[in-house]
Amino acid sequence: MTGATRRDTALVVILGAALILGLPLVIDTHVLTLLVAYGMLALSLGLIWGFGGVLCFGQAAFFGLGAYTFAIAGINIGESTLPLILAVLVPAGFALVLGAMMFYGRLGDVYLAVITLVVSLILFRWLNTTAGPAYVIGNARLGGFNGIPGFPILNVPGRPDLMIWGEPLYYAAAVTLLVVFLLVSWLLRSSFGRIAIGIRENEERVALLGYDIRARKTVLFAIGAAIAGLAGALYATWAEVVTPTLFSLQQSAEIIIWCIVGGLGTRFGPILGAAVLAYLKFALGQQSVIDNMFILGLVLVLFVLFLPRGIAPELARLGAWATGSRRRPARRRPPPAGVADG
Amino acid sequence: MAETVLETEGLTMRFGGVVAVDNVSLKLAARELRCLIGPNGAGKSTFFKCLCGLLTPTDGRVYLRGEDTTGWETHQIAALGVGIKMQVPSVMDGLSVHENIWMAARRHDDTAGANDRAEEVIARLALGPIARSPLARLAHGERQRVELGIVMAADPWLVLLDEPAAGMTAEEVARMGEIIREMTRTAAVLIVEHDMQFIRALASTVTVFHRGRVLMEDHVDRVMADPVVRDVYLGKQA
Ligand SMILES: Nc1ncnc2c1ncn2[C@@H]1O[C@H](COP(=O)(O)OP(=O)(O)O)[C@@H](O)[C@H]1O
Ligand SMILES: [Mg+2]
């Protein structure tokens, strides 16, 4: 590890620990657990879009697949450790196949966005039709628009009798997010990550250097899906029910908005965007004067107009300014081309 | 006779009704230095793109070191050992000079080796003072130089340079000439250039393109003296 890497890791762990321990003093841990799951979901899109330049309009599909896999496998297996692993692997495998088809088929960015959107819509529509008793996977009934309730929630590995819920679930989820964050940081520092960023910057040039763009994008896409799947499993164990709305258009749109508002091309931005906006939605959900999708849209428009780079880069700038301009400004990555304008 | 590293056979590229490259057969020997000239729209850039796989030729074949690479993917051709500097600099704008060159070197080396190679190339091209600057902030001449560094870092045996001296100062052009000479120790170099001074200084064989076809191929002095070439190209340029 180089000095800079060690400093970054230490900073992430210290800040992460402070947030994990400090936030429960102001926000209820039940709500926080949901914010953690959404934060991880945002991180997954932030990775492939903000760093890899792959705009996926259907990240919710992998989130939903993770949640459903966790539920279905849980019912069939009776404990949660293997289902948790499957909730990561199934979306990743699905993304590997879908990604290979799209990237090897040389689809343009717009078609990619449309196809991922359509895939999640198909899953959404199809799951809504699975109300009948014919739709079962093993012992699990898919349950149509009511979804699947009553599956085993998270337990201590090897101890199906020791369930993790409530406050302990919050800490388990938050620490998991911190670990995933560190893994993503490591990935971005690795050659694979650096080349992925190169592809975001200029696909043609990276191909001219002799790198197989299609294979690399496919792998990155699958990594994003794996993280989204894990987020889905966390969501499932928190909600104790999974429904087709996980795959909904609104869910996919929200993830994109989280990333834009938080700051694309940063690691922390999408998590921050998810936490702030999901909390806002939760707070607004307590009243019925204003429609909360309206507020979300308004926030998005305001950000695109006035803070197009998102919250995180501005915070970094503020931090650099506060600690004195003699020090090097915080490292900021410019957002991928085209993102800053909308 | 040195080994032939590049050979095209009746290479043709059509865009709808436009025949940008028309039945071009060209041979390049190992470590040869060749200049490609011709008026704007003669098809030089398109020819380059067909060689490196950015375009798939409509007709004809490309052989690299004897291997038929027609229709190969861009990255497969690049991985063989072909480097290209595009007419419009193709670089990673948001990344630093070092990161751009490192990524080129990383293809054939491990992380640490690529770091060393990047430092070496940066020193050779005198890019040290701007090594940590993002490409987007650099002047056109500097970007050209970085792209040359990207090509150098991968140690190719075939180098394609599309107008490498455009937008450079006289001093930069002189240094560019020196670097190109150096490259020919290990690579065959094919250069598209308009600057006759520059081509004379390199004293190379020249292939003249006109309307997608090869009009003439000879030593620079004889090409410049040729009345037909003067007519289609030099006359209009002056
Ligand atoms: N992608 C393309 N689509 C259509 N026409 C093209 C394309 N690229 C080049 N051309 C045409 O091909 C001809 C040759 O262009 P080019 O290779 O750029 O010439 P040069 O590099 O010699 O100036 C021009 O007439 C140009 O308009
Ligand atoms: Mg050209």
Coordinates of C-alpha atoms and ligand atoms in Angstrom, one line a residue:
Chain A
M1 CA 0.0 0.0 0.0
T2 CA 1.3 3.4 -0.8
G3 CA 1.0 6.3 1.6
A4 CA -1.9 7.9 -0.2
T5 CA -3.8 4.6 -0.3
R6 CA -3.3 4.1 3.5
R7 CA -4.4 7.6 4.2
D8 CA -7.5 7.2 2.1
T9 CA -8.4 3.9 3.7
A10 CA -7.8 5.3 7.2
L11 CA -10.0 8.3 6.4
V12 CA -12.8 6.1 5.0
V13 CA -12.8 3.8 8.1
I14 CA -12.7 6.7 10.6
L15 CA -15.4 8.7 8.9
G16 CA -17.4 5.6 8.3
A17 CA -17.2 4.5 11.9
A18 CA -18.1 8.0 13.1
L19 CA -21.2 8.1 10.8
I20 CA -22.2 4.5 11.8
L21 CA -22.0 5.4 15.5
G22 CA -23.2 9.0 15.3
L23 CA -26.2 8.8 13.0
P24 CA -28.4 6.7 15.4
L25 CA -28.2 9.7 17.8
V26 CA -30.3 11.7 15.3
I27 CA -32.2 9.2 13.1
D28 CA -34.0 6.1 14.1
T29 CA -32.0 3.0 13.3
H30 CA -35.0 1.4 11.5
V31 CA -35.0 4.2 9.0
L32 CA -31.2 4.2 8.9
T33 CA -31.1 0.6 7.8
L34 CA -33.2 1.5 4.8
L35 CA -30.9 4.4 4.0
V36 CA -28.0 2.0 4.1
A37 CA -29.6 -0.4 1.7
Y38 CA -30.5 2.5 -0.7
G39 CA -27.0 3.9 -0.2
M40 CA -25.5 0.6 -1.3
L41 CA -27.8 0.5 -4.3
A42 CA -26.7 4.0 -5.3
L43 CA -23.1 3.0 -4.9
S44 CA -23.6 0.2 -7.3
L45 CA -24.9 2.6 -10.0
G46 CA -22.3 5.2 -9.0
L47 CA -19.6 2.7 -9.8
I48 CA -20.7 1.6 -13.2
W49 CA -22.1 5.0 -14.4
G50 CA -19.9 7.5 -12.6
F51 CA -16.7 5.6 -13.1
G52 CA -17.4 3.2 -15.9
G53 CA -19.6 5.5 -18.0
V54 CA -22.3 2.8 -18.3
L55 CA -25.7 4.4 -17.7
C56 CA -28.0 1.6 -16.7
F57 CA -31.7 2.6 -16.4
G58 CA -32.6 -0.7 -14.9
Q59 CA -30.3 -0.9 -11.8
A60 CA -33.5 -1.6 -9.9
A61 CA -33.8 -4.9 -11.7
F62 CA -30.7 -6.2 -10.0
F63 CA -31.8 -4.8 -6.7
G64 CA -35.1 -6.6 -7.1
L65 CA -33.5 -9.8 -8.2
G66 CA -31.3 -9.7 -5.1
A67 CA -34.3 -9.2 -2.9
Y68 CA -36.4 -12.0 -4.5
T69 CA -33.4 -14.4 -4.6
F70 CA -32.9 -13.8 -0.9
A71 CA -36.6 -14.4 -0.2
I72 CA -37.0 -17.4 -2.4
A73 CA -33.8 -19.1 -1.4
G74 CA -34.5 -18.4 2.2
I75 CA -37.9 -20.1 2.1
N76 CA -36.4 -23.2 0.4
I77 CA -33.2 -23.4 2.5
G78 CA -34.5 -22.2 5.9
E79 CA -31.7 -20.0 6.9
S80 CA -30.0 -16.9 5.4
T81 CA -26.3 -17.4 4.8
L82 CA -26.5 -19.2 1.4
P83 CA -29.5 -17.0 0.3
L84 CA -27.4 -14.0 1.0
I85 CA -24.6 -15.3 -1.2
L86 CA -27.1 -16.2 -3.9
A87 CA -28.6 -12.8 -3.7
V88 CA -25.2 -11.5 -4.9
L89 CA -24.5 -14.2 -7.4
V90 CA -27.8 -14.4 -9.2
P91 CA -28.0 -10.7 -10.2
A92 CA -24.3 -10.8 -11.1
G93 CA -24.8 -13.8 -13.4
F94 CA -27.9 -12.3 -14.9
A95 CA -26.0 -9.1 -15.6
L96 CA -23.1 -11.0 -17.0
V97 CA -25.4 -12.5 -19.7
L98 CA -27.4 -9.3 -20.3
G99 CA -24.2 -7.2 -20.4
A100 CA -22.4 -9.6 -22.8
M101 CA -25.4 -9.4 -25.1
M102 CA -25.4 -5.6 -25.0
F103 CA -21.7 -4.9 -25.1
Y104 CA -20.7 -7.6 -27.6
G105 CA -23.7 -6.5 -29.7
R106 CA -22.2 -3.0 -29.8
L107 CA -25.3 -1.3 -28.6
G108 CA -25.0 2.5 -28.3
D109 CA -25.4 4.1 -24.9
V110 CA -29.0 5.1 -25.5
Y111 CA -30.0 1.6 -26.5
L112 CA -28.3 0.2 -23.5
A113 CA -30.3 2.5 -21.3
V114 CA -33.5 1.5 -23.1
I115 CA -32.8 -2.2 -22.9
T116 CA -32.0 -2.2 -19.2
L117 CA -35.2 -0.2 -18.6
V118 CA -37.3 -2.6 -20.6
V119 CA -35.8 -5.6 -18.9
S120 CA -36.8 -4.3 -15.5
L121 CA -40.2 -3.4 -16.8
I122 CA -40.7 -6.9 -18.1
L123 CA -39.7 -8.4 -14.7
F124 CA -42.0 -5.9 -13.0
R125 CA -45.0 -6.8 -15.3
W126 CA -44.3 -10.5 -15.2
L127 CA -44.0 -10.7 -11.4
N128 CA -47.3 -8.9 -11.1
T129 CA -48.9 -11.7 -13.0
T130 CA -47.6 -14.5 -10.7
A131 CA -50.4 -14.4 -8.2
G132 CA -51.7 -17.9 -9.0
P133 CA -50.6 -21.1 -7.1
A134 CA -48.9 -22.3 -10.3
Y135 CA -46.1 -19.8 -9.9
V136 CA -43.8 -21.4 -7.3
I137 CA -40.1 -21.9 -7.1
G138 CA -39.5 -24.8 -4.8
N139 CA -41.6 -24.0 -1.7
A140 CA -41.8 -20.3 -2.5
R141 CA -44.9 -18.8 -4.0
L142 CA -44.1 -15.7 -6.1
G143 CA -47.4 -14.1 -5.0
G144 CA -48.0 -11.6 -7.8
F145 CA -48.3 -8.0 -6.7
N146 CA -48.5 -9.0 -3.1
G147 CA -45.0 -10.4 -3.3
I148 CA -43.4 -12.8 -0.9
P149 CA -43.8 -12.3 2.8
G150 CA -42.6 -14.5 5.7
F151 CA -39.2 -15.7 4.5
P152 CA -36.4 -16.2 6.9
I153 CA -34.7 -12.9 7.8
L154 CA -31.0 -12.5 8.2
N155 CA -29.4 -14.8 10.8
V156 CA -25.9 -15.1 12.3
P157 CA -24.1 -17.4 9.9
G158 CA -24.4 -21.0 11.0
R159 CA -27.0 -20.1 13.7
P160 CA -30.4 -20.0 12.0
D161 CA -31.9 -19.4 15.5
L162 CA -30.0 -16.2 16.0
M163 CA -31.8 -13.6 13.9
I164 CA -30.4 -10.2 13.1
W165 CA -33.0 -7.4 13.1
G166 CA -33.7 -4.1 14.6
E167 CA -30.6 -2.2 15.9
P168 CA -28.2 -5.1 15.3
L169 CA -29.4 -5.2 11.6
Y170 CA -28.6 -1.6 11.3
Y171 CA -25.0 -2.1 12.5
A172 CA -24.6 -5.2 10.3
A173 CA -25.9 -3.5 7.2
A174 CA -23.8 -0.3 7.9
V175 CA -20.6 -2.2 8.4
T176 CA -21.3 -4.2 5.2
L177 CA -21.7 -1.0 3.3
L178 CA -18.4 0.2 4.7
V179 CA -16.7 -3.0 3.6
V180 CA -18.3 -2.7 0.1
F181 CA -17.2 0.9 0.0
L182 CA -13.6 -0.1 0.8
L183 CA -13.8 -2.9 -1.9
V184 CA -15.0 -0.4 -4.4
S185 CA -12.2 2.0 -3.5
W186 CA -9.7 -0.8 -3.9
L187 CA -11.2 -1.8 -7.3
L188 CA -11.0 1.8 -8.5
R189 CA -7.3 2.0 -7.6
S190 CA -6.6 -1.3 -9.3
S191 CA -5.5 -1.5 -12.9
F192 CA -9.0 -2.8 -13.8
G193 CA -10.6 0.2 -12.2
R194 CA -8.2 2.7 -13.7
I195 CA -8.8 1.3 -17.2
A196 CA -12.5 1.3 -16.6
I197 CA -12.2 5.1 -15.9
G198 CA -10.2 5.3 -19.1
I199 CA -13.1 3.7 -21.0
R200 CA -15.4 6.3 -19.5
E201 CA -13.1 9.0 -20.7
N202 CA -12.5 7.7 -24.2
E203 CA -13.6 4.3 -25.3
E204 CA -11.9 4.5 -28.7
R205 CA -8.5 5.4 -27.3
V206 CA -8.6 2.5 -24.8
A207 CA -9.5 0.1 -27.6
L208 CA -6.6 1.5 -29.6
L209 CA -4.4 0.7 -26.6
G210 CA -5.3 -2.9 -27.1
Y211 CA -7.9 -3.4 -24.3
D212 CA -11.1 -5.4 -24.9
I213 CA -13.8 -2.8 -24.0
R214 CA -16.7 -5.3 -24.3
A215 CA -15.2 -7.8 -21.8
R216 CA -14.3 -5.1 -19.4
K217 CA -17.7 -3.3 -19.5
T218 CA -19.4 -6.6 -19.1
V219 CA -17.4 -7.5 -16.0
L220 CA -17.9 -4.0 -14.5
F221 CA -21.7 -4.2 -15.2
A222 CA -21.8 -7.6 -13.3
I223 CA -19.9 -6.1 -10.4
G224 CA -22.4 -3.3 -10.2
A225 CA -25.3 -5.9 -10.3
A226 CA -23.6 -7.9 -7.5
I227 CA -23.6 -4.9 -5.2
A228 CA -27.2 -4.0 -6.2
G229 CA -28.2 -7.6 -5.4
L230 CA -26.6 -7.4 -1.9
A231 CA -28.4 -4.1 -1.3
G232 CA -31.6 -5.9 -2.4
A233 CA -31.0 -8.7 0.2
L234 CA -30.5 -6.1 2.9
Y235 CA -33.7 -4.4 1.9
A236 CA -35.6 -7.7 1.9
T237 CA -34.4 -8.7 5.4
W238 CA -35.3 -5.1 6.6
A239 CA -38.8 -5.0 4.9
E240 CA -39.5 -8.7 5.6
V241 CA -41.5 -8.7 2.4
V242 CA -40.5 -8.4 -1.3
T243 CA -42.9 -7.0 -3.9
P244 CA -42.7 -6.3 -7.6
T245 CA -42.5 -2.5 -6.9
L246 CA -38.8 -3.2 -6.3
F247 CA -38.5 -3.4 -10.1
S248 CA -40.6 -0.4 -10.8
L249 CA -39.7 2.4 -13.1
Q250 CA -39.9 4.8 -10.2
Q251 CA -37.3 2.9 -8.3
S252 CA -34.9 2.9 -11.3
A253 CA -35.4 6.7 -11.8
E254 CA -34.8 7.4 -8.1
I255 CA -31.4 5.6 -8.2
I256 CA -30.3 7.8 -11.1
I257 CA -31.5 10.9 -9.3
W258 CA -29.6 9.9 -6.2
C259 CA -26.4 9.7 -8.2
I260 CA -26.9 13.0 -9.9
V261 CA -27.8 14.9 -6.8
G262 CA -25.0 13.2 -4.7
G263 CA -22.3 13.6 -7.3
L264 CA -21.4 11.3 -10.1
G265 CA -17.8 10.2 -10.4
T266 CA -17.4 10.3 -6.7
R267 CA -17.5 7.2 -4.4
F268 CA -19.4 8.9 -1.6
G269 CA -21.7 11.1 -3.6
P270 CA -24.3 8.5 -4.7
I271 CA -24.6 7.2 -1.1
L272 CA -25.1 10.7 0.2
G273 CA -27.6 11.4 -2.5
A274 CA -29.6 8.2 -1.7
A275 CA -29.5 8.9 2.1
V276 CA -30.6 12.6 1.8
L277 CA -33.3 12.0 -0.8
A278 CA -34.7 8.8 0.7
Y279 CA -34.8 10.5 4.1
L280 CA -36.5 13.4 2.5
K281 CA -39.0 11.1 0.9
F282 CA -39.6 9.4 4.2
A283 CA -40.1 12.7 6.0
L284 CA -42.5 13.9 3.3
G285 CA -44.3 10.6 3.5
Q286 CA -45.5 11.7 6.9
Q287 CA -47.6 14.4 5.4
S288 CA -49.9 14.6 2.4
V289 CA -49.9 18.2 1.4
I290 CA -47.3 17.9 -1.3
D291 CA -46.7 14.9 -3.6
N292 CA -43.2 13.6 -2.8
M293 CA -42.4 12.6 -6.4
F294 CA -43.0 16.2 -7.2
I295 CA -40.4 17.3 -4.6
L296 CA -37.9 14.7 -5.8
G297 CA -38.3 16.1 -9.4
L298 CA -37.9 19.6 -8.1
V299 CA -34.7 18.8 -6.2
L300 CA -33.3 17.1 -9.4
V301 CA -34.1 20.1 -11.6
L302 CA -32.6 22.5 -9.0
F303 CA -29.4 20.4 -8.8
V304 CA -29.0 20.1 -12.6
L305 CA -29.4 23.9 -12.9
F306 CA -27.4 25.1 -9.9
L307 CA -25.2 22.3 -8.6
P308 CA -24.7 20.0 -11.7
R309 CA -21.7 18.2 -10.1
G310 CA -23.7 17.2 -7.1
I311 CA -23.3 17.6 -3.4
A312 CA -20.1 15.6 -2.8
P313 CA -17.7 17.6 -5.0
E314 CA -19.0 20.8 -3.4
L315 CA -18.5 19.4 0.0
A316 CA -14.9 18.3 -1.0
R317 CA -14.3 21.8 -2.2
L318 CA -15.7 23.3 1.0
G319 CA -13.5 20.9 3.0
A320 CA -10.4 21.9 1.0
W321 CA -11.2 25.6 1.5
A322 CA -11.8 25.2 5.2
T323 CA -8.5 23.4 5.8
G324 CA -6.7 26.1 4.1
S325 CA -5.8 26.7 0.4
R326 CA -2.1 26.0 1.0
R327 CA -2.9 22.3 1.1
R328 CA -3.6 20.4 -2.1
P329 CA -7.3 20.7 -3.1
A330 CA -9.2 17.5 -2.5
R331 CA -9.0 15.2 -5.5
R332 CA -12.0 15.6 -7.6
R333 CA -12.9 13.7 -10.7
P334 CA -14.8 15.5 -13.4
P335 CA -18.1 13.9 -14.2
P336 CA -18.2 12.0 -17.4
A337 CA -18.8 14.0 -20.5
G338 CA -22.4 15.0 -21.0
V339 CA -23.4 14.3 -17.4
A340 CA -22.8 17.8 -16.2
D341 CA -25.2 19.2 -18.6
G342 CA -28.0 17.0 -17.5
Chain B
M1 CA 15.3 -7.0 -47.8
A2 CA 13.7 -6.3 -44.5
E3 CA 10.5 -8.1 -43.5
T4 CA 7.2 -6.5 -44.7
V5 CA 5.3 -5.4 -41.6
L6 CA 2.3 -3.9 -43.4
E7 CA 0.7 -4.8 -46.6
T8 CA -2.6 -3.8 -48.1
E9 CA -4.2 -5.4 -51.1
G10 CA -6.7 -3.4 -53.0
L11 CA -8.0 -1.8 -49.9
T12 CA -11.2 0.1 -50.5
M13 CA -13.5 2.0 -48.2
R14 CA -16.8 3.4 -49.4
F15 CA -19.2 5.7 -47.5
G16 CA -22.4 5.5 -49.4
G17 CA -21.4 6.9 -52.8
V18 CA -18.1 8.3 -51.6
V19 CA -15.1 6.1 -52.3
A20 CA -12.7 7.5 -49.6
V21 CA -10.1 4.8 -50.2
D22 CA -9.9 3.3 -53.6
N23 CA -8.1 0.1 -54.3
V24 CA -4.9 0.9 -52.4
S25 CA -2.1 -1.5 -52.4
L26 CA 0.8 -0.5 -50.2
K27 CA 3.8 -2.2 -48.6
L28 CA 5.8 -1.1 -45.6
A29 CA 9.1 -2.7 -44.5
A30 CA 10.2 -3.1 -40.9
R31 CA 11.7 0.1 -39.5
E32 CA 10.8 2.0 -42.7
L33 CA 9.8 5.7 -42.5
R34 CA 7.1 6.6 -45.0
C35 CA 5.2 9.8 -45.4
L36 CA 1.7 9.9 -46.8
I37 CA 0.7 13.1 -48.5
G38 CA -2.3 14.3 -50.4
P39 CA -4.9 17.1 -50.4
N40 CA -7.6 17.2 -47.8
G41 CA -10.2 14.5 -48.4
A42 CA -7.7 12.3 -50.3
G43 CA -8.6 9.5 -47.8
K44 CA -5.4 9.4 -45.7
S45 CA -7.2 9.4 -42.4
T46 CA -9.7 6.8 -43.6
F47 CA -6.9 4.6 -44.8
F48 CA -5.3 4.8 -41.3
K49 CA -8.6 3.9 -39.7
C50 CA -8.9 0.8 -41.9
L51 CA -5.5 -0.3 -40.9
C52 CA -6.1 -0.1 -37.1
G53 CA -9.6 -1.6 -37.2
L54 CA -11.6 1.5 -36.4
L55 CA -13.2 1.0 -39.8
T56 CA -13.8 -2.3 -41.6
P57 CA -12.8 -1.9 -45.2
T58 CA -15.5 -2.5 -47.8
D59 CA -13.1 -4.4 -49.9
G60 CA -9.5 -5.6 -50.0
R61 CA -7.2 -7.0 -47.3
V62 CA -4.8 -5.8 -44.6
Y63 CA -1.8 -7.9 -43.6
L64 CA 0.2 -7.1 -40.5
R65 CA 3.5 -9.1 -40.3
G66 CA 2.0 -11.5 -42.8
E67 CA -1.2 -12.1 -40.8
D68 CA -4.5 -11.2 -42.4
T69 CA -6.1 -8.8 -40.0
T70 CA -9.0 -7.6 -42.1
G71 CA -12.1 -7.3 -40.0
W72 CA -10.3 -7.8 -36.7
E73 CA -11.4 -5.9 -33.6
T74 CA -9.5 -2.6 -32.9
H75 CA -8.1 -3.9 -29.7
Q76 CA -6.8 -7.1 -31.3
I77 CA -4.9 -5.2 -33.9
A78 CA -3.5 -2.8 -31.3
A79 CA -2.5 -5.7 -29.1
L80 CA -0.4 -7.0 -32.0
G81 CA 1.8 -4.0 -31.7
V82 CA 0.2 -1.2 -33.8
G83 CA 0.0 2.3 -32.4
I84 CA -1.9 5.2 -33.8
K85 CA -2.0 8.9 -33.2
M86 CA -5.2 10.2 -34.7
Q87 CA -5.6 13.4 -36.6
V88 CA -8.0 14.8 -33.9
P89 CA -6.1 13.9 -30.7
S90 CA -7.8 10.8 -29.1
V91 CA -6.8 11.0 -25.5
M92 CA -8.5 10.6 -22.1
D93 CA -9.3 14.2 -21.3
G94 CA -10.3 13.9 -17.7
L95 CA -7.1 12.0 -16.8
S96 CA -3.6 13.2 -16.2
V97 CA -0.7 13.0 -18.6
H98 CA 0.8 10.3 -16.5
E99 CA -2.4 8.2 -16.3
N100 CA -2.9 8.4 -20.0
I101 CA 0.6 7.1 -20.7
W102 CA 0.6 4.6 -17.9
M103 CA -2.5 3.0 -19.3
A104 CA -0.8 2.5 -22.7
A105 CA 2.2 0.9 -21.0
R106 CA 0.1 -1.2 -18.7
R107 CA -1.2 -3.3 -21.6
H108 CA 2.1 -5.0 -22.0
D109 CA 3.5 -4.7 -18.5
D110 CA 2.6 -5.0 -14.8
T111 CA 1.6 -2.0 -12.8
A112 CA 5.1 -1.2 -11.5
G113 CA 6.7 -1.8 -14.9
A114 CA 4.1 0.4 -16.5
N115 CA 4.9 3.2 -14.0
D116 CA 8.6 3.0 -14.9
R117 CA 7.8 3.1 -18.6
A118 CA 5.5 6.0 -18.2
E119 CA 8.2 8.0 -16.3
E120 CA 10.6 7.2 -19.0
V121 CA 8.4 8.4 -21.8
I122 CA 7.4 11.5 -19.9
A123 CA 11.0 12.4 -19.5
R124 CA 11.8 11.7 -23.1
L125 CA 9.0 13.9 -24.3
A126 CA 9.8 16.6 -21.7
L127 CA 6.3 16.3 -20.3
G128 CA 7.5 16.3 -16.6
P129 CA 6.1 19.7 -15.6
I130 CA 2.6 18.8 -16.8
A131 CA 2.7 15.1 -15.9
R132 CA -0.1 15.6 -13.3
S133 CA -2.3 17.9 -15.3
P134 CA -5.5 16.6 -16.9
L135 CA -5.3 16.5 -20.7
A136 CA -8.4 18.8 -21.0
R137 CA -6.3 21.7 -19.7
L138 CA -3.4 21.3 -22.2
A139 CA -2.7 23.2 -25.4
H140 CA -3.2 21.5 -28.7
G141 CA 0.5 21.0 -29.2
E142 CA 0.9 19.4 -25.8
R143 CA -2.0 17.1 -26.4
Q144 CA -0.4 16.0 -29.6
R145 CA 2.8 15.3 -27.7
V146 CA 1.0 13.3 -25.1
E147 CA -0.7 11.2 -27.7
L148 CA 2.7 10.5 -29.2
G149 CA 3.7 9.4 -25.7
I150 CA 0.7 7.1 -25.5
V151 CA 1.9 5.5 -28.8
M152 CA 5.5 5.3 -27.7
A153 CA 4.7 3.8 -24.3
A154 CA 3.3 0.6 -25.8
D155 CA 6.4 -0.1 -27.8
P156 CA 4.6 -0.8 -31.1
W157 CA 6.4 -2.1 -34.2
L158 CA 4.0 -0.3 -36.5
V159 CA 3.3 3.4 -35.8
L160 CA 0.7 5.4 -37.6
L161 CA 0.9 9.2 -37.1
D162 CA -1.9 11.3 -38.6
E163 CA -0.6 14.9 -38.9
P164 CA 1.6 14.8 -35.8
A165 CA 3.1 18.2 -36.4
A166 CA -0.1 20.1 -36.8
G167 CA -0.5 23.0 -34.4
M168 CA 3.0 22.8 -33.1
T169 CA 5.7 25.4 -32.8
A170 CA 8.8 25.2 -34.9
E171 CA 10.8 24.1 -32.0
E172 CA 8.2 21.4 -31.1
V173 CA 8.2 20.2 -34.8
A174 CA 12.0 19.8 -34.7
R175 CA 11.8 17.8 -31.5
M176 CA 9.0 15.7 -33.0
G177 CA 11.2 14.9 -36.0
E178 CA 14.0 13.7 -33.7
I179 CA 11.6 11.5 -31.8
I180 CA 10.2 10.0 -35.0
R181 CA 13.7 9.2 -36.2
E182 CA 14.3 7.5 -32.8
M183 CA 11.1 5.5 -33.2
T184 CA 12.3 4.0 -36.5
R185 CA 15.0 2.1 -34.6
T186 CA 12.3 -0.3 -33.5
A187 CA 9.2 0.5 -35.6
A188 CA 8.0 1.1 -39.1
V189 CA 6.5 4.6 -39.1
L190 CA 3.8 5.8 -41.5
I191 CA 3.1 9.6 -41.2
V192 CA 0.5 11.7 -42.8
E193 CA 1.9 15.2 -43.0
H194 CA 1.3 18.5 -44.9
D195 CA 4.5 20.2 -43.8
M196 CA 6.9 19.8 -46.7
Q197 CA 9.8 21.1 -44.7
F198 CA 9.2 18.5 -42.1
I199 CA 9.0 15.7 -44.7
R200 CA 12.2 16.9 -46.4
A201 CA 13.9 16.9 -43.0
L202 CA 12.9 13.3 -42.5
A203 CA 14.1 12.6 -46.1
S204 CA 11.8 9.7 -46.5
T205 CA 9.9 7.9 -49.2
V206 CA 6.6 9.6 -49.9
T207 CA 3.3 8.0 -51.1
V208 CA 1.0 10.5 -52.6
F209 CA -2.8 10.0 -52.2
H210 CA -5.3 11.6 -54.5
R211 CA -9.0 10.9 -54.4
G212 CA -8.5 7.7 -52.5
R213 CA -5.9 6.3 -54.9
V214 CA -2.1 6.1 -54.8
L215 CA -0.9 8.6 -57.3
M216 CA 2.8 8.1 -56.9
E217 CA 5.4 6.6 -54.6
D218 CA 9.0 7.8 -54.6
H219 CA 11.7 9.7 -52.7
V220 CA 10.5 13.0 -51.4
D221 CA 12.7 15.1 -53.8
R222 CA 11.4 13.3 -56.9
V223 CA 7.9 13.5 -55.7
M224 CA 8.2 17.3 -55.1
A225 CA 9.6 17.7 -58.6
D226 CA 6.8 15.8 -60.3
P227 CA 4.6 18.0 -62.3
V228 CA 1.4 16.0 -61.7
V229 CA 1.9 16.0 -58.0
R230 CA 2.6 19.7 -58.0
D231 CA -0.6 20.2 -59.9
V232 CA -2.9 18.2 -57.7
Y233 CA -1.4 19.0 -54.4
L234 CA 1.5 21.4 -54.1
G235 CA 0.1 24.0 -56.4
K236 CA -3.2 24.2 -54.6
Q237 CA -1.5 24.1 -51.2
A238 CA 0.7 27.1 -52.0
Ligands
LIG1 N1 -17.2 8.4 -41.4 C1 -17.4 9.0 -42.7 N2 -18.6 9.0 -43.3 C2 -18.7 9.5 -44.5 N3 -17.7 10.0 -45.2 C3 -16.5 10.0 -44.7 C4 -16.3 9.5 -43.4 N4 -14.9 9.7 -43.1 C5 -14.4 10.3 -44.1 N5 -15.3 10.5 -45.1 C6 -15.1 11.1 -46.4 O1 -14.0 10.4 -47.0 C7 -13.1 11.2 -47.7 C8 -11.7 11.1 -47.2 O2 -11.6 11.7 -45.9 P1 -10.3 11.6 -45.0 O3 -9.9 10.2 -44.9 O4 -10.6 12.3 -43.7 O5 -9.3 12.4 -45.9 P2 -7.9 13.1 -45.5 O6 -7.5 12.5 -44.1 O7 -7.0 12.6 -46.6 O8 -8.1 14.5 -45.4 C9 -13.7 12.6 -47.5 O9 -14.5 12.9 -48.7 C10 -14.6 12.5 -46.3 O10 -15.7 13.4 -46.4
MG2 MG -7.0 13.5 -42.4

